[in-house]
Amino acid sequence: MTETLHSDESELVAFVVGNQEYCVDIMKVREIRGWTPATALPDAPDYVQGVINLRGSVLPIVDLAKRLDMETTEPSERHVIIISQIRDQVVGLLVDSVSDILTVSNETIQPTPDVASEVAQSFVGGVLALEDGRMISLIALDRILPNFSTDTEVEVAA
Amino acid sequence: MDSMETIKQTFFQECEDLLQDLESGLILMNDGESDDETINSVFRAVHSIKGGAGAFELTELVKFAHIFENTLDEIRSDRLEASKEVLKVLLQSSDTLTDLFEAARDDVEFDDTERADELRAALQGFIGDKPEEASDDGGMPAMSMDDMGFEPVILDFDFGDDVDVAPDAIVFDIVFTPNATMYAHGNEAVRLLSNLAELGDANITCDRSTLPAFDDIDPEGAYLSWSIELETEKTEDDIREIFDFVEDDCELQITQRGGAPEGGPEDGLPDEDSAETPDIAIETTSEAPAMDNNEAVSAAPVEVASVEIEVKAEEKEQPKAEAPAKPEKKAEKKAAAPVQAATIRINLERVDRLINLVGELVINQAMLTECVVEAGLSRDSAVSSGLDEFKQLTREIQESVMAIRAQPVQSLFQRMSRVVRKAAQATDKSVRLVLEGEFTEVDKTIVEKLADPLTHMIRNAVDHGVETPEKRLENGKPEEGIVTLSAAHRSGKIVIEVSDDGAGVNRERVKQIAIDKGLIPEDAPLSDSEIDNLLFMPGFSTAENVTTLSGRGVGMDVVKRAIQSLGGRVTISSEPGKGSVFTISLPLTLAILDGMLVHAAGQTLVIPLTAIVETLIPKPGDIHHMGPDGRVLNIRGTFVPMIDVGYELGFRDSPTHSERSVVLSVETDGGTQSALLVDAIQDQRQVVIKSLEDNYGHVPSIAAATILGDGRIALILDVDNLVSSAGDSRASFDPTLVAAE
């Protein structure tokens, strides 16, 4: 990525979750690494796979598919963890694979269409159409992560 | 932050130390264990605070410190007896001085001026309204001042609002002869002389008579002396202040010429001649107070520019302040003058980084050990024995690093004596705080976080524990109640006890209140210790009247929670009529813990070693069922509730009965026993505590996480929490468990 980014452009990391394509702002991504087994946490929401050790710090792994109301991921070595910074916490997002890095103009990001799944809708901050006809949903990272310490139970109930 | 601000911060930091010295000194005096050095150190502390405060124009602080200092000076020179009454005011003054200091530090308006004025008046009362006459007034007019052992410093008897306003100009003859050491310590005569010249009209003559021939001159020697004729409005005190740093290293004679000392009785003095030229020359070297760190601020004159220089001088002095590495503890307790070991101030961040790195090292070492085991190397191979040494070293490094963070609880404890005084005053009780083991070292973080819970417990002890004086006398106890605060290392833990010799827990009332508040069912059969533990229940407050002290809606449950968040526990024992003891036990450090690695439902968990009483393999016949889910284990005749850890944490769907299961008998907060059922014990080792809350949040029954040798994460069990939540799910009533919530 050598070209300079215009102020109205965003760089995005695109990835696949359960045959659908999603993306997040590249500025929120710290690193991408292969799957390592996570240690399960008691009483955790079902989309939290557990915690892993990232160079000495403990970070939770969110199964993005489950979070988006799809099937729980059965992680294998082919799966990928996107380490991202959400607010002041560092969290790993479990996805199937990383597919692309895109530079898009902010104008091309459209509001989320009305779809059936409220859960999916609430975590998608917008969609963008690519020239080859693909549609990629932009994940609103801030909403992915409940405030674990206070909202955990509410989330479980929901 | 500009340099001025930096110096100010340093001053504030040192002030904290000084205030501590002050308080500990006063307490020693109060206990009647003081010697001359105690009063000197107390005086120096106040003097230093005043000096520094003056430099930063903290007028309120200066004003108060000034009169405080003068009162102390009266005691120092034996003109005022340090009676209980006087000391009471002094102690209160030290509290107010602390308040003033805190207000100045936090840059807020001091809100208790009334009290400050009151104390000022009280202090003024001790030294009398006409302090100027104190020296020559009355019975011994013919005595010259040095015969009486007076130090000239005390001539500053100006109790007006301004500190350093002095009357008419006086002429002083000063003879100043530096020793070689003065130069060696980096002080310059020229600077001192020019400072002196700033005080007034100075006529300085250099005496070169002792100067040897050029060939004989030792380049590091001292040969000159100066005589100065100084006409100034300042007091001798001010002159001495200039020489504060060098007084050990020079001969200094200050003689006041002509006239009486300022404000001194000019007429009415029988012996005019002696008044004419009072012989108050004093060899500074004779009084030579030990120079210590704190002195840095003391000498800082009102001019800022010189502050830096003074500090430099102090640095030069420091090598002198070498103290024996391990002073005897008993002696240390008594010695009010701080024996200072060479110390440096380190940014806490650096220490924490070091600790983190050592943590990584411990993990790394565990990883290596696993590799060696996997490689199938024999125990006596060179690698294995090398690894053992490595292990040993790691442990030592880790302990040393931890020791950096450790600090004595003394400062914390001393703050508590203030709490006691204030609480006693507010409740009209007479209470004395006895400190024990204040040199016990505890992790700095723990010390800091203990301040609030301890304050609360101490207040409680005074407010609820100790009875009113009338009641005490009625019960045949001495009028003065005693609250004891002690600290000790006990089997890898810090144990802090707050005990009082009061009435003990009024169990009838406690139970009634708990019933009234709906905390327990009316017919709950409770043992004495269970009733005592009710105090820790949320929403419980025994004070009949809500006093200004305790009973502000913050109960002992908050204390309990605070202690628990530090990985500790608090228990109470009480004996009617004899008092109560609150015991806090805390881990030595928050960074590393000794734990037992166990397997439960496919997970590796760490159970803190401190909680484990014993491990055993239960015989099938020892396990008994109670109700649908409940099981109890017969351990040598005692039935103990059994908790399947894997099931309790939700890792498996139903409690298991494996014949190979191992039981860890653990003891919880309230001293109740439980049996934790796990699949297997893997190892016992030190683990580095990693926070789960940074990136995730609090997990019930889990205290923290750690990283295993293979890089995976294992969860550290919060035994108390696990047991109590298991207790909850059994829906049985057990106050100790509810309280532990």
mmCIF file of N, CA and C in Angstrom, chain A residues 37-45 48 51-60 88-91 145 147-149 152-153, chain B residues 360 363 603-604 648-651 690-702 705-708 711-715:
data_model
loop_
_atom_site.group_PDB
_atom_site.id
_atom_site.type_symbol
_atom_site.label_atom_id
_atom_site.label_comp_id
_atom_site.label_asym_id
_atom_site.label_seq_id
_atom_site.Cartn_x
_atom_site.Cartn_y
_atom_site.Cartn_z
ATOM 1 N N PRO A 37 -5.578 -22.694 19.798
ATOM 2 C CA PRO A 37 -6.682 -23.104 20.671
ATOM 3 C C PRO A 37 -6.909 -22.096 21.788
ATOM 4 N N ALA A 38 -8.153 -21.848 22.054
ATOM 5 C CA ALA A 38 -8.486 -20.892 23.102
ATOM 6 C C ALA A 38 -8.887 -21.633 24.359
ATOM 7 N N THR A 39 -8.674 -20.998 25.471
ATOM 8 C CA THR A 39 -9.096 -21.558 26.752
ATOM 9 C C THR A 39 -10.512 -21.072 27.042
ATOM 10 N N ALA A 40 -11.412 -22.010 27.238
ATOM 11 C CA ALA A 40 -12.811 -21.640 27.441
ATOM 12 C C ALA A 40 -12.997 -20.882 28.743
ATOM 13 N N LEU A 41 -13.934 -19.976 28.738
ATOM 14 C CA LEU A 41 -14.255 -19.219 29.943
ATOM 15 C C LEU A 41 -15.599 -19.683 30.471
ATOM 16 N N PRO A 42 -15.696 -19.845 31.771
ATOM 17 C CA PRO A 42 -17.003 -20.203 32.316
ATOM 18 C C PRO A 42 -17.964 -19.021 32.207
ATOM 19 N N ASP A 43 -19.222 -19.316 32.051
ATOM 20 C CA ASP A 43 -20.262 -18.293 32.040
ATOM 21 C C ASP A 43 -20.061 -17.227 30.976
ATOM 22 N N ALA A 44 -19.407 -17.580 29.894
ATOM 23 C CA ALA A 44 -19.191 -16.586 28.842
ATOM 24 C C ALA A 44 -20.336 -16.657 27.842
ATOM 25 N N PRO A 45 -20.614 -15.559 27.129
ATOM 26 C CA PRO A 45 -21.616 -15.611 26.063
ATOM 27 C C PRO A 45 -21.195 -16.664 25.025
ATOM 28 N N VAL A 48 -18.293 -16.097 22.581
ATOM 29 C CA VAL A 48 -16.917 -15.937 23.053
ATOM 30 C C VAL A 48 -16.281 -17.324 23.141
ATOM 31 N N VAL A 51 -10.179 -17.479 25.695
ATOM 32 C CA VAL A 51 -9.093 -16.501 25.687
ATOM 33 C C VAL A 51 -7.822 -17.157 25.157
ATOM 34 N N ILE A 52 -7.013 -16.351 24.494
ATOM 35 C CA ILE A 52 -5.714 -16.841 24.044
ATOM 36 C C ILE A 52 -4.611 -15.931 24.576
ATOM 37 N N ASN A 53 -3.414 -16.428 24.466
ATOM 38 C CA ASN A 53 -2.249 -15.673 24.909
ATOM 39 C C ASN A 53 -1.611 -15.019 23.701
ATOM 40 N N LEU A 54 -1.612 -13.721 23.684
ATOM 41 C CA LEU A 54 -0.924 -13.025 22.603
ATOM 42 C C LEU A 54 0.279 -12.318 23.224
ATOM 43 N N ARG A 55 1.399 -12.924 23.066
ATOM 44 C CA ARG A 55 2.647 -12.377 23.602
ATOM 45 C C ARG A 55 2.480 -11.840 25.024
ATOM 46 N N GLY A 56 1.917 -12.651 25.836
ATOM 47 C CA GLY A 56 1.868 -12.296 27.255
ATOM 48 C C GLY A 56 0.601 -11.600 27.705
ATOM 49 N N SER A 57 -0.239 -11.148 26.774
ATOM 50 C CA SER A 57 -1.495 -10.609 27.288
ATOM 51 C C SER A 57 -2.637 -11.550 26.918
ATOM 52 N N VAL A 58 -3.665 -11.471 27.733
ATOM 53 C CA VAL A 58 -4.785 -12.382 27.605
ATOM 54 C C VAL A 58 -5.866 -11.691 26.797
ATOM 55 N N LEU A 59 -6.252 -12.261 25.658
ATOM 56 C CA LEU A 59 -7.342 -11.608 24.953
ATOM 57 C C LEU A 59 -8.433 -12.570 24.536
ATOM 58 N N PRO A 60 -9.665 -12.077 24.578
ATOM 59 C CA PRO A 60 -10.806 -12.927 24.265
ATOM 60 C C PRO A 60 -10.965 -13.106 22.743
ATOM 61 N N ASP A 88 -10.870 0.447 24.229
ATOM 62 C CA ASP A 88 -9.537 0.280 24.820
ATOM 63 C C ASP A 88 -9.208 -1.188 25.053
ATOM 64 N N GLN A 89 -9.944 -2.052 24.415
ATOM 65 C CA GLN A 89 -9.663 -3.470 24.593
ATOM 66 C C GLN A 89 -9.136 -4.074 23.298
ATOM 67 N N VAL A 90 -8.351 -5.101 23.450
ATOM 68 C CA VAL A 90 -7.847 -5.818 22.284
ATOM 69 C C VAL A 90 -8.565 -7.161 22.216
ATOM 70 N N VAL A 91 -9.157 -7.435 21.080
ATOM 71 C CA VAL A 91 -10.006 -8.613 20.953
ATOM 72 C C VAL A 91 -9.649 -9.336 19.659
ATOM 73 N N LEU A 145 -18.617 -5.904 20.272
ATOM 74 C CA LEU A 145 -18.141 -6.271 21.600
ATOM 75 C C LEU A 145 -19.036 -5.643 22.651
ATOM 76 N N ASN A 147 -19.872 -4.546 26.362
ATOM 77 C CA ASN A 147 -18.979 -4.230 27.462
ATOM 78 C C ASN A 147 -19.000 -5.439 28.387
ATOM 79 N N PHE A 148 -18.021 -6.305 28.203
ATOM 80 C CA PHE A 148 -18.065 -7.598 28.862
ATOM 81 C C PHE A 148 -18.340 -7.495 30.346
ATOM 82 N N SER A 149 -17.673 -6.560 30.951
ATOM 83 C CA SER A 149 -17.745 -6.531 32.402
ATOM 84 C C SER A 149 -19.146 -6.198 32.901
ATOM 85 N N THR A 152 -22.467 -8.462 30.093
ATOM 86 C CA THR A 152 -22.420 -9.870 29.737
ATOM 87 C C THR A 152 -23.765 -10.555 29.931
ATOM 88 N N GLU A 153 -24.354 -10.317 31.084
ATOM 89 C CA GLU A 153 -25.574 -11.055 31.368
ATOM 90 C C GLU A 153 -26.709 -10.633 30.468
ATOM 91 N N GLU B 360 7.477 -12.993 32.300
ATOM 92 C CA GLU B 360 7.710 -13.695 31.036
ATOM 93 C C GLU B 360 8.795 -14.750 31.218
ATOM 94 N N ILE B 363 7.436 -17.809 32.737
ATOM 95 C CA ILE B 363 6.689 -18.585 31.747
ATOM 96 C C ILE B 363 7.664 -19.331 30.838
ATOM 97 N N GLN B 603 -10.134 -29.003 31.008
ATOM 98 C CA GLN B 603 -9.508 -27.699 31.154
ATOM 99 C C GLN B 603 -8.388 -27.776 32.197
ATOM 100 N N THR B 604 -7.382 -26.958 31.974
ATOM 101 C CA THR B 604 -6.348 -26.838 32.988
ATOM 102 C C THR B 604 -6.662 -25.620 33.834
ATOM 103 N N GLU B 648 -19.297 -26.989 38.041
ATOM 104 C CA GLU B 648 -19.621 -25.685 38.595
ATOM 105 C C GLU B 648 -19.265 -24.565 37.622
ATOM 106 N N LEU B 649 -18.190 -24.766 36.866
ATOM 107 C CA LEU B 649 -17.774 -23.734 35.924
ATOM 108 C C LEU B 649 -18.472 -23.885 34.575
ATOM 109 N N GLY B 650 -19.323 -24.879 34.466
ATOM 110 C CA GLY B 650 -20.069 -25.043 33.225
ATOM 111 C C GLY B 650 -19.296 -25.748 32.133
ATOM 112 N N PHE B 651 -18.222 -26.407 32.481
ATOM 113 C CA PHE B 651 -17.445 -27.111 31.465
ATOM 114 C C PHE B 651 -18.031 -28.510 31.190
ATOM 115 N N LYS B 690 -2.171 -12.928 35.213
ATOM 116 C CA LYS B 690 -2.513 -12.038 34.097
ATOM 117 C C LYS B 690 -3.956 -11.620 34.260
ATOM 118 N N SER B 691 -4.192 -10.359 34.049
ATOM 119 C CA SER B 691 -5.548 -9.871 34.239
ATOM 120 C C SER B 691 -6.459 -10.321 33.097
ATOM 121 N N LEU B 692 -7.643 -10.718 33.461
ATOM 122 C CA LEU B 692 -8.650 -11.025 32.447
ATOM 123 C C LEU B 692 -9.461 -9.781 32.158
ATOM 124 N N GLU B 693 -9.378 -8.844 33.077
ATOM 125 C CA GLU B 693 -10.288 -7.707 32.993
ATOM 126 C C GLU B 693 -9.816 -6.674 31.992
ATOM 127 N N ASP B 694 -8.512 -6.687 31.669
ATOM 128 C CA ASP B 694 -8.012 -5.695 30.717
ATOM 129 C C ASP B 694 -8.763 -5.764 29.396
ATOM 130 N N ASN B 695 -8.848 -6.972 28.862
ATOM 131 C CA ASN B 695 -9.437 -7.114 27.540
ATOM 132 C C ASN B 695 -10.797 -7.786 27.552
ATOM 133 N N TYR B 696 -11.176 -8.254 28.697
ATOM 134 C CA TYR B 696 -12.455 -8.944 28.731
ATOM 135 C C TYR B 696 -13.337 -8.397 29.837
ATOM 136 N N GLY B 697 -13.198 -8.902 30.992
ATOM 137 C CA GLY B 697 -14.047 -8.436 32.086
ATOM 138 C C GLY B 697 -13.979 -9.452 33.194
ATOM 139 N N HIS B 698 -14.765 -9.216 34.212
ATOM 140 C CA HIS B 698 -14.752 -10.127 35.342
ATOM 141 C C HIS B 698 -15.486 -11.414 34.978
ATOM 142 N N VAL B 699 -14.880 -12.521 35.351
ATOM 143 C CA VAL B 699 -15.530 -13.806 35.124
ATOM 144 C C VAL B 699 -15.832 -14.411 36.489
ATOM 145 N N PRO B 700 -17.088 -14.778 36.717
ATOM 146 C CA PRO B 700 -17.435 -15.326 38.014
ATOM 147 C C PRO B 700 -16.580 -16.557 38.337
ATOM 148 N N SER B 701 -16.198 -16.669 39.583
ATOM 149 C CA SER B 701 -15.421 -17.818 40.085
ATOM 150 C C SER B 701 -13.996 -17.876 39.557
ATOM 151 N N ILE B 702 -13.617 -16.923 38.729
ATOM 152 C CA ILE B 702 -12.261 -16.916 38.198
ATOM 153 C C ILE B 702 -11.561 -15.651 38.689
ATOM 154 N N ALA B 705 -6.032 -15.034 35.054
ATOM 155 C CA ALA B 705 -5.560 -16.067 34.150
ATOM 156 C C ALA B 705 -4.047 -16.156 34.272
ATOM 157 N N THR B 706 -3.496 -17.202 33.726
ATOM 158 C CA THR B 706 -2.049 -17.288 33.669
ATOM 159 C C THR B 706 -1.669 -17.994 32.378
ATOM 160 N N ILE B 707 -0.404 -17.889 32.016
ATOM 161 C CA ILE B 707 0.035 -18.513 30.777
ATOM 162 C C ILE B 707 0.911 -19.707 31.114
ATOM 163 N N LEU B 708 0.568 -20.839 30.540
ATOM 164 C CA LEU B 708 1.308 -22.068 30.833
ATOM 165 C C LEU B 708 2.550 -22.157 29.955
ATOM 166 N N GLY B 711 2.269 -21.998 26.302
ATOM 167 C CA GLY B 711 1.709 -20.774 25.729
ATOM 168 C C GLY B 711 0.205 -20.684 25.863
ATOM 169 N N ARG B 712 -0.397 -21.758 26.350
ATOM 170 C CA ARG B 712 -1.852 -21.690 26.504
ATOM 171 C C ARG B 712 -2.208 -20.998 27.802
ATOM 172 N N ILE B 713 -3.455 -20.601 27.855
ATOM 173 C CA ILE B 713 -3.900 -19.886 29.044
ATOM 174 C C ILE B 713 -4.622 -20.839 29.985
ATOM 175 N N ALA B 714 -4.322 -20.706 31.245
ATOM 176 C CA ALA B 714 -5.073 -21.454 32.247
ATOM 177 C C ALA B 714 -5.743 -20.432 33.156
ATOM 178 N N LEU B 715 -6.914 -20.769 33.620
ATOM 179 C CA LEU B 715 -7.630 -19.844 34.491
ATOM 180 C C LEU B 715 -7.291 -20.132 35.945
#
